[in-house]
Amino acid sequence: MTSAERRWQGLLFVAPFLLLYLLILIYPLLRGLWLSLYQVDLFGGGTFVGLANYARLAADPVFGQSLINTFLVTLMIVPLLTVVALALALALNRATRSAAILRGVFFSSAVLSVTIVTLIWRFILAPDAGLLGELWTALGREPLPFLSAPNLVLPALAMTTIWWSVGFPMLLFLAGLQQIPQDMYEAAALDRASKWTTFWRVTLPSLRRTTILVVMLQTAAQLQIFGQSQLLTAGGPSGASRTAVLFLFETAFGRWELGYASAAAEILFLIILAVTLTQYMLTGRVRAGEDGR
Amino acid sequence: MPGLQLRNIRKAFKGTEVLAGVDLDVAPREFIAFLGPSGSGKSTLLRIVAGLETSDEGEVILDDRRIDTLPPGDRGVAMVFQHYALYPHMTVRENMAFGLKNARVPRAEIDGLVTDAARTLEIEELLDRKPAQMSGGQRQRVAIGRAIVKKPRLFLLDEPLSNLDAALRLRTRVELAQLRQRVDAGVIMVTHDQAEAMTLADRIVVFNDRRIQQVAPPMEIYSRPANSFVARFVGSPAMTIIPARLADGGAFASVLLGNGTRLDTQVPTDGLPGSGAVEIGMRPEGVRVCGQGQGTTDAEVQLVERLGERSLVYARLDDGAAITAEDAGTTSAKVGDRVGLSIDGAAAHLFGPDGTGYHRAAA
């Protein structure tokens, strides 16, 4: 067999994946880019408008607000989610039966669809009959209108999202914890390290890569937050919880402005790309040397 | 009483007993090797001394202080781990200083201790490196350095040389021997390598099957093994041990091998078990190859190993008993040859039905 033949054979093996990848990722990406330069609705052909969609976006306060909301909710979610996932992983990183059961329990929310999640949280957040409302009332306080007060609605979205998304980062942290060799903890014990010192000087540095991964994945994921906002509040009250993807959705499938929505999508894509690359560069100097012992 | 005392240490993991009541005294500054096959309990005992395992029963006393109730860091012991267990994200300097910092030793003093230890171990130029940037041998030194700076009363080494390649292992062995002269502390080293134990230790503790089989200086372990396990385990190649019958004799026992050959040993008859069935043990150096019919008995050669300065000849007696003999490096013996074996009865050992060893009277 010549080397050229072998190369073709190799290509055949990856062809199914490559084709699918081209079809459902690369093609839509290019198609979106193309659409964003046209004024086009869902049914008719379009007219080429150049960068007019982008100029319009820059001046659109609704889009601006949706970006701000997206950043705010991402900032609320990612740090807290990371800490909660790490705390759960630390608490459940043991070989007991109850820990195994609890790992399953905490992961279980991740398998629910966003519809179910928002339904559950509507019951929790509703001020008149919800769980939190009842609690607040029991404590003798006025229940908080989580879904109707502009300054409470983003925290409510964040809470819902953390509850929904904590399972996977927790698993990543658990996997990271199990990579830490037991003898390092034994060395730390002989080095008179307190539990606290051991956590800060042994556990946490060993989880550095996992933490970076979790933060990067979650940032990219939460910048695309959509379902919670649409189903819980439909972006309200008065746009206070409208996120960037909800804006896209409303523009494309509510007002049929496909070109305009595509332009917004390209902007969001660039923002996510820029944030992720920045994070990567800031943390990418994890020296290759930290694998060995 | 200074030094380390272990009193009736028992340990079971989930119902499986791994240490069945172990007693041991270690003198101050003594180098002790725990030698034994895998699963014999030697590592578990070391970890009990370190505080990484708790014993089910028994006491650990170091320099008149009971330490088995203390956390590992407060016991005055330092450990070198088999896989080094260095902290990967800390530099060598930080690795060595970590324990001292946790003990709230003043900074200036820490610097002095780390620098001293680094000089002793010749790792000064590595102080600002991280473990991943070093070779296995260098990591090993850092692991030793991390133990030394703590100035412990007892060093615990868990198979410290097993991760090094053969050449480095020999060199590190020599360095360990030199090092122990400089530290004012006892050393316990777990190993399954008898050459390490023989060359480094003042006394060897041989473990098997949950118990200590023998505690003695290396040469005594070799020349007067307490039982047939120790006899087989120590020495390379292993001692030949074959069944024999006690024959009538005088003050010293004589035995008949399976093929009827009579051997006169120097083992005193007094104290030997009454029944006639025993085992006889012979080191290869006590069995020489000679011409057919000229030795104590004849045998057929099964395998010849040429080691350079000497050859090992694995042979079989007429009754099928396997026996290992020594010959010159230039031996002419070939597989299938019939040769004579000249057995030095005076160097032979006897083992009773329960395995207990009986040896020639001590000189």
XYZ file of C-alpha atoms in Angstrom:
656
model
C 0.000 0.000 0.000
C 1.455 3.386 -0.901
C 1.510 6.165 1.595
C -0.972 8.158 -0.469
C -3.432 5.281 -0.332
C -2.938 4.976 3.351
C -3.699 8.652 3.783
C -6.951 8.263 1.892
C -7.899 5.273 3.941
C -7.260 7.242 7.103
C -9.435 10.011 5.810
C -12.244 7.548 5.179
C -12.277 6.651 8.851
C -12.786 10.243 9.955
C -15.076 11.118 7.038
C -18.398 10.457 8.839
C -17.431 12.796 11.638
C -15.937 15.398 9.309
C -19.035 15.488 7.116
C -21.324 15.867 10.083
C -19.066 18.547 11.471
C -19.091 20.457 8.213
C -22.845 20.078 7.856
C -24.015 21.077 11.307
C -21.245 23.408 12.459
C -19.172 24.944 9.699
C -21.988 25.402 7.197
C -24.339 27.171 9.658
C -21.461 29.321 10.833
C -20.733 30.544 7.304
C -24.408 30.722 6.429
C -24.986 32.887 9.521
C -22.153 35.157 8.545
C -23.665 35.488 5.058
C -27.163 36.102 6.453
C -25.915 38.834 8.730
C -25.043 40.910 5.679
C -28.561 40.720 4.265
C -31.925 42.067 5.165
C -33.911 38.864 5.015
C -37.024 37.429 6.570
C -38.007 33.852 7.165
C -39.979 33.446 3.954
C -38.602 35.677 1.264
C -35.277 36.297 -0.355
C -33.009 38.994 0.997
C -31.373 42.184 -0.057
C -27.701 42.777 0.526
C -27.265 45.548 3.090
C -23.585 45.250 3.942
C -22.831 46.097 7.554
C -26.110 47.918 8.101
C -27.357 45.214 10.491
C -24.264 45.665 12.630
C -24.645 49.451 12.647
C -28.251 49.044 13.739
C -27.234 46.670 16.521
C -24.695 49.122 17.846
C -27.442 51.670 18.277
C -30.088 49.246 19.598
C -30.594 49.779 23.356
C -32.534 46.506 23.661
C -29.586 44.554 22.310
C -27.212 46.532 24.534
C -29.342 45.761 27.596
C -29.482 42.086 26.680
C -25.680 41.942 26.490
C -25.339 43.648 29.866
C -27.863 41.224 31.362
C -25.952 38.314 29.887
C -22.652 39.511 31.358
C -24.226 40.162 34.746
C -25.895 36.790 34.991
C -22.703 35.049 33.810
C -20.729 36.881 36.499
C -23.258 35.793 39.105
C -23.288 32.190 37.962
C -19.726 31.180 37.085
C -17.804 32.004 40.300
C -20.544 30.723 42.579
C -21.163 27.635 40.470
C -17.445 26.826 40.514
C -17.227 27.181 44.281
C -20.392 25.184 44.914
C -19.315 22.417 42.526
C -15.897 22.241 44.207
C -17.438 22.199 47.669
C -19.801 19.384 46.692
C -16.954 17.436 45.109
C -14.843 17.805 48.235
C -17.704 16.708 50.438
C -18.618 13.734 48.265
C -15.117 12.521 47.386
C -15.238 9.451 49.562
C -15.975 5.812 48.995
C -19.018 5.520 51.244
C -22.408 4.398 50.074
C -24.113 7.611 51.107
C -21.564 9.692 49.179
C -22.265 7.624 46.066
C -25.992 8.177 46.457
C -25.552 11.922 47.039
C -23.285 12.200 43.993
C -26.161 10.786 41.961
C -28.649 13.134 43.619
C -26.596 16.241 42.932
C -25.930 15.189 39.370
C -29.571 14.304 38.718
C -30.658 17.913 38.118
C -28.287 18.045 35.141
C -30.312 15.453 33.239
C -33.555 17.427 33.489
C -34.661 19.531 30.552
C -34.763 23.269 31.008
C -38.550 23.152 30.830
C -38.769 20.964 33.920
C -36.107 22.988 35.701
C -37.904 26.268 35.187
C -41.202 24.690 36.144
C -39.690 23.497 39.431
C -38.105 26.856 40.110
C -41.273 28.725 39.356
C -42.772 26.808 42.272
C -39.824 27.760 44.426
C -39.584 31.393 43.426
C -43.235 32.404 43.142
C -43.800 34.952 45.908
C -47.375 34.057 46.837
C -47.223 30.262 47.055
C -43.607 29.368 46.308
C -41.185 27.571 48.632
C -39.005 30.620 49.220
C -42.052 32.818 49.685
C -43.428 30.453 52.312
C -40.079 30.393 54.062
C -39.836 34.140 54.070
C -43.381 34.418 55.383
C -42.627 31.858 58.075
C -39.719 34.032 59.153
C -42.140 36.894 59.416
C -40.940 38.778 56.388
C -42.510 40.034 53.231
C -41.907 37.450 50.421
C -39.500 38.663 47.742
C -40.973 39.058 44.239
C -38.101 37.227 42.515
C -39.677 37.068 39.100
C -41.185 40.520 38.940
C -38.625 42.849 40.561
C -36.021 44.061 38.042
C -33.144 43.780 40.536
C -34.091 40.279 41.733
C -34.806 38.591 38.457
C -31.192 38.049 37.378
C -30.203 36.533 40.751
C -33.245 34.284 40.383
C -32.026 33.185 36.948
C -28.566 32.608 38.410
C -29.892 30.474 41.272
C -31.947 28.355 38.900
C -28.998 27.891 36.577
C -26.579 26.962 39.350
C -28.988 24.356 40.649
C -29.404 22.974 37.147
C -25.759 23.017 36.051
C -23.815 22.057 39.164
C -23.675 18.340 38.371
C -21.178 18.296 35.541
C -18.575 20.635 37.080
C -18.909 18.606 40.271
C -18.055 15.470 38.298
C -15.066 17.210 36.736
C -13.816 18.226 40.183
C -14.384 14.726 41.514
C -12.327 13.337 38.650
C -9.644 15.922 39.391
C -9.619 15.033 43.083
C -9.209 11.374 42.326
C -6.148 12.162 40.237
C -4.353 13.518 43.297
C -2.159 10.736 44.627
C -2.951 9.668 48.169
C 0.706 9.740 49.176
C 0.773 13.503 48.705
C -1.775 13.807 51.487
C 0.282 11.426 53.565
C 3.372 13.546 52.971
C 1.358 16.600 53.991
C 0.218 14.849 57.167
C 3.837 14.085 58.045
C 4.656 17.703 57.203
C 2.239 18.807 59.944
C -0.065 20.505 57.460
C -3.461 21.380 58.944
C -6.591 20.494 56.994
C -6.819 24.080 55.829
C -3.176 24.248 54.754
C -3.527 20.913 52.988
C -6.514 22.225 51.053
C -4.820 25.473 50.013
C -1.345 24.113 49.368
C -1.997 20.591 48.079
C -5.569 20.101 46.893
C -6.308 23.425 45.257
C -3.047 23.723 43.275
C -3.575 20.173 42.049
C -7.037 21.135 40.800
C -5.730 24.130 38.881
C -6.320 22.649 35.443
C -9.768 21.372 36.369
C -10.750 24.759 37.758
C -9.619 26.516 34.596
C -11.563 24.031 32.514
C -14.715 24.456 34.581
C -14.540 28.264 34.485
C -13.921 28.332 30.732
C -16.665 25.834 29.880
C -19.173 27.501 32.170
C -18.386 31.008 30.934
C -18.904 29.958 27.345
C -22.078 28.096 28.301
C -23.618 30.824 30.462
C -22.988 33.558 27.902
C -25.496 31.567 25.828
C -28.083 31.361 28.610
C -31.521 31.221 27.060
C -34.112 28.716 28.180
C -34.270 29.820 31.799
C -34.829 33.416 30.809
C -37.409 32.606 28.183
C -39.433 30.163 30.244
C -39.144 31.725 33.678
C -39.737 35.387 32.850
C -39.879 35.727 29.050
C -37.158 38.324 29.510
C -39.245 40.490 31.810
C -39.982 42.545 33.706
C -39.453 45.110 30.951
C -36.371 43.422 29.540
C -34.582 43.122 32.896
C -33.843 39.452 32.271
C -33.633 39.439 28.495
C -30.372 37.703 27.592
C -28.483 37.935 24.311
C -29.722 34.617 22.985
C -33.289 35.479 23.957
C -32.869 38.673 21.961
C -31.717 36.578 18.992
C -34.658 34.268 19.351
C -37.195 37.051 19.583
C -35.685 38.858 16.629
C -35.475 35.811 14.410
C -38.634 33.946 15.289
C -40.808 36.703 16.728
C -40.096 39.508 14.309
C -38.807 37.326 11.446
C -35.697 39.466 11.004
C -33.245 36.721 10.200
C -30.460 38.957 8.955
C -30.579 41.201 11.989
C -30.667 38.218 14.340
C -27.724 36.636 12.522
C -25.699 39.788 12.960
C -26.441 39.709 16.696
C -25.418 36.047 16.738
C -22.090 36.882 15.085
C -21.447 39.578 17.699
C -22.203 37.150 20.519
C -19.979 34.563 18.856
C -17.091 37.028 18.709
C -17.619 38.032 22.332
C -17.576 34.417 23.521
C -14.520 33.732 21.392
C -12.735 36.774 22.790
C -13.599 35.950 26.412
C -12.542 32.337 26.021
C -9.286 33.234 24.303
C -8.506 35.824 26.967
C -9.111 33.271 29.705
C -6.979 30.801 27.841
C -4.109 33.225 27.495
C -4.324 34.408 31.081
C -4.232 30.867 32.416
C -2.466 29.154 29.540
C 0.860 29.628 31.222
C 0.188 26.628 33.378
C 3.675 25.363 33.107
C 3.834 22.060 31.341
C 6.030 20.973 34.204
C 3.339 20.567 36.781
C 2.394 17.052 35.869
C 5.279 15.222 37.399
C 5.994 14.735 41.013
C 14.579 3.448 77.034
C 15.700 5.449 73.995
C 15.073 4.158 70.493
C 11.908 2.674 69.069
C 9.866 -0.047 70.681
C 6.962 -1.821 69.055
C 4.771 -3.762 71.429
C 2.320 -6.386 70.236
C 1.212 -4.562 67.093
C -1.852 -6.114 65.504
C -3.613 -5.003 62.374
C -6.392 -6.417 60.242
C -7.959 -4.966 57.110
C -11.621 -5.906 56.800
C -11.167 -9.096 58.734
C -7.927 -10.097 57.005
C -5.121 -10.075 59.504
C -1.907 -8.505 58.168
C 0.086 -8.200 61.387
C -0.333 -10.774 64.096
C 1.208 -9.287 67.217
C 4.602 -7.869 66.286
C 7.266 -6.893 68.845
C 10.476 -5.139 67.902
C 13.155 -3.012 69.577
C 15.226 -0.611 67.493
C 18.274 1.008 69.088
C 18.933 4.739 68.632
C 20.801 5.411 65.365
C 20.309 1.851 64.236
C 19.642 1.116 60.555
C 16.931 -1.505 60.286
C 15.714 -3.085 57.079
C 12.242 -4.610 56.851
C 12.648 -7.388 54.331
C 9.921 -9.648 53.058
C 7.737 -10.567 50.114
C 4.761 -8.428 49.056
C 1.884 -8.652 51.457
C 4.019 -9.772 54.379
C 2.980 -6.760 56.451
C 6.275 -4.868 56.364
C 4.884 -1.753 54.707
C 1.862 -1.766 56.973
C 4.115 -1.823 60.018
C 6.142 1.108 58.670
C 2.949 3.054 58.048
C 1.756 2.297 61.559
C 4.987 3.774 62.928
C 4.493 6.818 60.665
C 0.896 7.223 61.763
C -0.549 6.717 58.295
C -2.324 3.596 59.532
C -3.602 2.906 63.003
C -2.910 -0.411 64.626
C -5.807 -2.357 66.084
C -3.759 -3.151 69.135
C -0.333 -2.472 70.542
C 1.953 0.441 71.321
C 4.598 2.393 69.437
C 7.130 4.064 71.713
C 9.846 6.395 70.423
C 12.426 7.741 72.873
C 10.236 6.992 75.893
C 7.210 8.672 74.379
C 4.169 6.767 73.248
C 3.558 8.032 69.713
C 0.858 5.779 68.282
C -1.783 8.115 69.700
C -0.228 11.203 68.077
C -0.916 12.578 64.588
C 1.810 11.760 62.021
C 3.345 15.235 62.108
C 3.902 15.179 65.861
C 5.719 11.869 66.092
C 9.234 13.022 65.357
C 9.510 10.789 62.312
C 10.109 11.671 58.661
C 9.268 9.506 55.705
C 10.591 9.063 52.202
C 7.885 7.684 49.964
C 8.303 5.083 47.274
C 7.013 7.451 44.596
C 8.605 10.450 46.352
C 5.264 12.245 46.846
C 6.799 15.644 46.192
C 4.357 18.525 45.855
C 4.353 19.122 42.074
C 3.457 22.804 42.144
C 6.126 23.748 44.683
C 9.799 24.289 43.975
C 12.371 22.058 45.621
C 13.005 24.769 48.205
C 9.288 25.030 48.993
C 8.949 21.280 49.125
C 11.698 21.054 51.700
C 10.489 24.066 53.684
C 6.818 23.053 53.791
C 7.006 20.917 56.918
C 9.138 23.466 58.756
C 6.765 26.279 57.863
C 3.853 24.284 59.187
C 5.821 23.740 62.395
C 6.267 27.538 62.604
C 10.022 27.420 62.432
C 11.393 30.965 61.923
C 12.110 31.838 58.322
C 15.823 32.420 58.711
C 16.228 29.059 60.392
C 14.273 27.332 57.605
C 16.564 28.880 54.995
C 19.614 27.650 56.864
C 18.269 24.108 57.241
C 17.231 23.872 53.606
C 20.569 25.199 52.372
C 22.487 22.788 54.591
C 20.474 19.803 53.468
C 20.770 20.843 49.831
C 24.542 21.072 50.193
C 24.750 17.669 51.848
C 22.717 16.106 49.060
C 24.353 18.169 46.304
C 21.063 19.506 45.040
C 21.786 23.207 45.560
C 21.385 24.006 41.878
C 17.949 22.349 41.879
C 16.438 24.442 44.648
C 14.332 26.594 42.350
C 13.177 23.804 40.067
C 9.908 21.988 40.231
C 9.702 18.215 40.546
C 8.657 17.669 36.941
C 11.845 19.340 35.743
C 14.026 16.762 37.468
C 15.082 13.176 36.881
C 13.986 10.325 39.097
C 17.287 10.312 40.951
C 17.084 14.031 41.621
C 13.532 13.733 42.891
C 14.703 10.962 45.153
C 17.311 13.280 46.656
C 14.772 16.003 47.169
C 12.497 13.523 48.919
C 15.392 12.602 51.203
C 16.172 16.287 51.699
C 12.599 16.962 52.696
C 12.970 14.314 55.386
C 16.389 15.486 56.600
C 15.473 19.131 57.200
C 12.945 18.048 59.799
C 15.737 16.573 61.920
C 13.560 13.623 62.873
C 14.475 11.030 65.472
C 13.600 8.286 63.041
C 13.666 8.089 59.249
C 11.152 5.838 57.543
C 12.064 4.832 54.004
C 9.426 3.019 51.971
C 11.193 1.123 49.178
C 13.294 4.212 48.512
C 15.346 2.762 45.673
C 12.752 0.721 43.842
C 11.940 3.436 41.294
C 15.528 3.993 40.198
C 17.317 2.221 37.386
C 19.950 -0.313 38.290
C 23.022 1.926 38.037
C 21.424 4.767 39.952
C 20.158 2.361 42.545
C 23.678 1.177 43.315
C 24.960 4.734 43.568
C 22.078 5.867 45.752
C 22.629 2.842 47.955
C 26.175 3.967 48.612
C 24.976 7.484 49.276
C 22.333 6.271 51.685
C 25.036 4.405 53.551
C 27.143 7.555 53.772
C 24.172 9.678 54.673
C 23.170 7.588 57.621
C 26.589 8.228 59.162
C 25.830 11.926 59.160
C 22.334 11.935 60.603
C 21.710 11.467 64.271
C 18.640 9.295 63.929
C 17.512 5.755 63.435
C 16.428 4.491 60.043
C 13.828 1.919 59.104
C 13.831 0.970 55.447
C 11.226 -1.244 53.849
C 12.558 -3.229 50.931
C 12.046 -6.438 49.074
C 15.560 -6.274 47.676
C 17.798 -8.413 49.844
C 20.977 -6.850 48.466
C 19.799 -3.463 49.756
C 18.960 -4.914 53.112
C 22.236 -6.847 53.382
C 24.443 -3.893 52.430
C 22.737 -1.089 54.331
C 21.222 -2.478 57.482
C 22.704 -3.059 60.909
C 19.966 -5.583 61.454
C 17.433 -7.105 59.108
C 13.880 -7.890 60.118
C 12.526 -10.635 57.882
C 8.746 -10.631 57.509
C 6.486 -13.303 56.181
C 2.889 -14.243 56.672
C 1.966 -11.484 59.177
C 4.887 -12.197 61.462
C 8.517 -11.367 62.031
C 10.507 -14.453 61.072
C 13.907 -13.331 62.270
C 15.680 -10.213 63.530
C 19.453 -10.366 63.165
C 22.507 -8.740 61.566
C 22.784 -9.448 57.829
C 25.484 -12.119 58.033
C 23.632 -13.985 60.745
C 20.463 -13.927 58.651
C 22.518 -15.418 55.853
C 24.503 -17.980 57.797
C 22.037 -18.905 60.534
C 18.521 -18.469 59.111
C 15.931 -19.013 61.798
C 13.735 -21.130 59.575
C 13.413 -22.500 56.089
C 11.497 -19.422 54.878
C 14.355 -17.092 55.804
C 16.847 -19.563 54.350
C 15.041 -19.628 51.018
C 14.240 -15.912 50.936
C 17.710 -14.588 51.659
C 20.560 -15.463 49.357
C 20.731 -15.499 45.600
C 20.417 -18.045 44.173
C 18.283 -19.523 46.888
C 19.554 -22.160 49.244
C 18.924 -25.715 48.116
C 16.598 -27.364 50.595
C 15.846 -31.055 50.109
C 14.310 -33.736 52.302
C 16.657 -36.002 54.263
C 16.594 -38.528 57.090
C 18.613 -38.311 60.265
C 21.102 -41.145 60.452
C 22.895 -42.500 63.520
C 25.701 -40.248 64.460
C 27.675 -38.868 67.328
C 27.607 -35.367 68.752
C 26.921 -33.956 65.289
C 24.036 -34.958 63.094
C 24.488 -37.094 60.001
C 21.791 -37.353 57.390
C 20.918 -39.556 54.451
C 19.767 -37.842 51.269
C 16.981 -39.318 49.200
C 19.474 -41.171 46.989
C 21.172 -42.689 50.008
C 24.158 -40.355 50.154
C 25.387 -39.849 53.692
C 26.387 -36.378 54.827
C 28.088 -35.537 58.098
C 27.086 -32.079 59.296
C 28.403 -29.911 62.086
C 24.944 -29.409 63.524
C 24.897 -30.580 67.165
C 22.569 -33.523 67.732
C 21.303 -31.958 70.952
C 18.015 -30.154 70.433
C 17.223 -31.694 67.059
C 13.654 -32.928 66.736
C 13.255 -36.582 67.595
C 11.698 -37.846 64.401
C 13.997 -38.833 61.581
C 12.534 -36.667 58.787
C 14.271 -33.331 58.350
C 15.308 -31.052 55.523
C 18.869 -30.222 54.683
C 19.849 -26.830 53.353
C 22.959 -26.098 51.320
C 24.128 -22.792 49.898
C 25.522 -23.103 46.358
C 28.986 -22.156 47.601
C 28.916 -25.275 49.804
C 28.391 -27.569 46.822
C 31.217 -27.777 44.280
C 31.182 -29.501 40.907
C 33.855 -32.198 40.414
C 34.488 -35.196 38.191
C 31.927 -37.983 38.070
C 32.432 -40.405 40.945
C 34.901 -38.153 42.704
C 32.436 -36.200 44.866
C 29.984 -36.936 47.604
C 27.379 -37.935 45.064
C 26.693 -37.802 41.327
C 24.091 -35.678 39.578
C 22.862 -34.706 36.157
C 23.277 -31.114 34.985
C 19.981 -29.358 34.151
C 21.152 -25.802 33.541
C 24.388 -23.834 33.659
C 24.434 -20.105 34.441
C 27.753 -18.421 33.702
C 28.096 -15.324 35.832
C 31.664 -14.469 34.852
C 33.736 -15.055 37.951
C 31.765 -18.190 38.783
C 29.123 -20.450 37.293
C 25.990 -21.821 38.853
C 25.157 -25.395 37.982
C 21.589 -26.543 38.542
C 21.650 -30.298 38.840
C 19.355 -33.179 39.751
C 20.197 -36.141 41.959
C 19.123 -39.658 40.997
C 16.029 -39.382 43.156
C 14.971 -36.202 41.388
C 16.003 -33.727 44.107
C 17.136 -30.372 42.620
C 20.407 -29.021 43.920
C 22.353 -25.869 43.032
C 26.149 -26.058 42.882
C 28.916 -23.629 42.174
C 31.788 -24.052 39.752
C 34.529 -21.898 38.284
C 33.614 -19.291 35.693
C 35.341 -21.496 33.106
C 33.242 -24.552 33.902
C 33.039 -27.264 31.261
C 29.783 -28.666 32.606
C 27.039 -28.852 29.998
C 23.349 -29.624 30.170
C 22.875 -33.385 30.360
C 26.382 -34.117 31.716
C 26.789 -36.392 34.658
C 29.030 -34.767 37.202
C 30.145 -35.345 40.746
C 29.086 -32.965 43.525
C 31.359 -32.373 46.463
C 29.069 -31.318 49.301
C 30.573 -29.518 52.281
C 28.583 -31.131 55.078
C 30.081 -28.742 57.626
C 28.352 -25.805 55.904
C 24.955 -27.493 55.738
C 21.895 -26.464 57.703
C 19.088 -28.648 59.018
C 15.437 -27.709 59.226
C 12.962 -29.515 61.424
C 9.454 -30.555 60.374
C 8.114 -27.129 61.512
C 10.782 -25.312 59.488
C 12.961 -24.318 62.433
C 16.598 -23.969 61.443
C 19.479 -25.807 63.166
C 23.033 -24.747 62.438
C 26.588 -25.651 63.255
C 27.694 -24.481 66.668
C 28.556 -20.784 66.633
C 32.271 -20.201 66.363
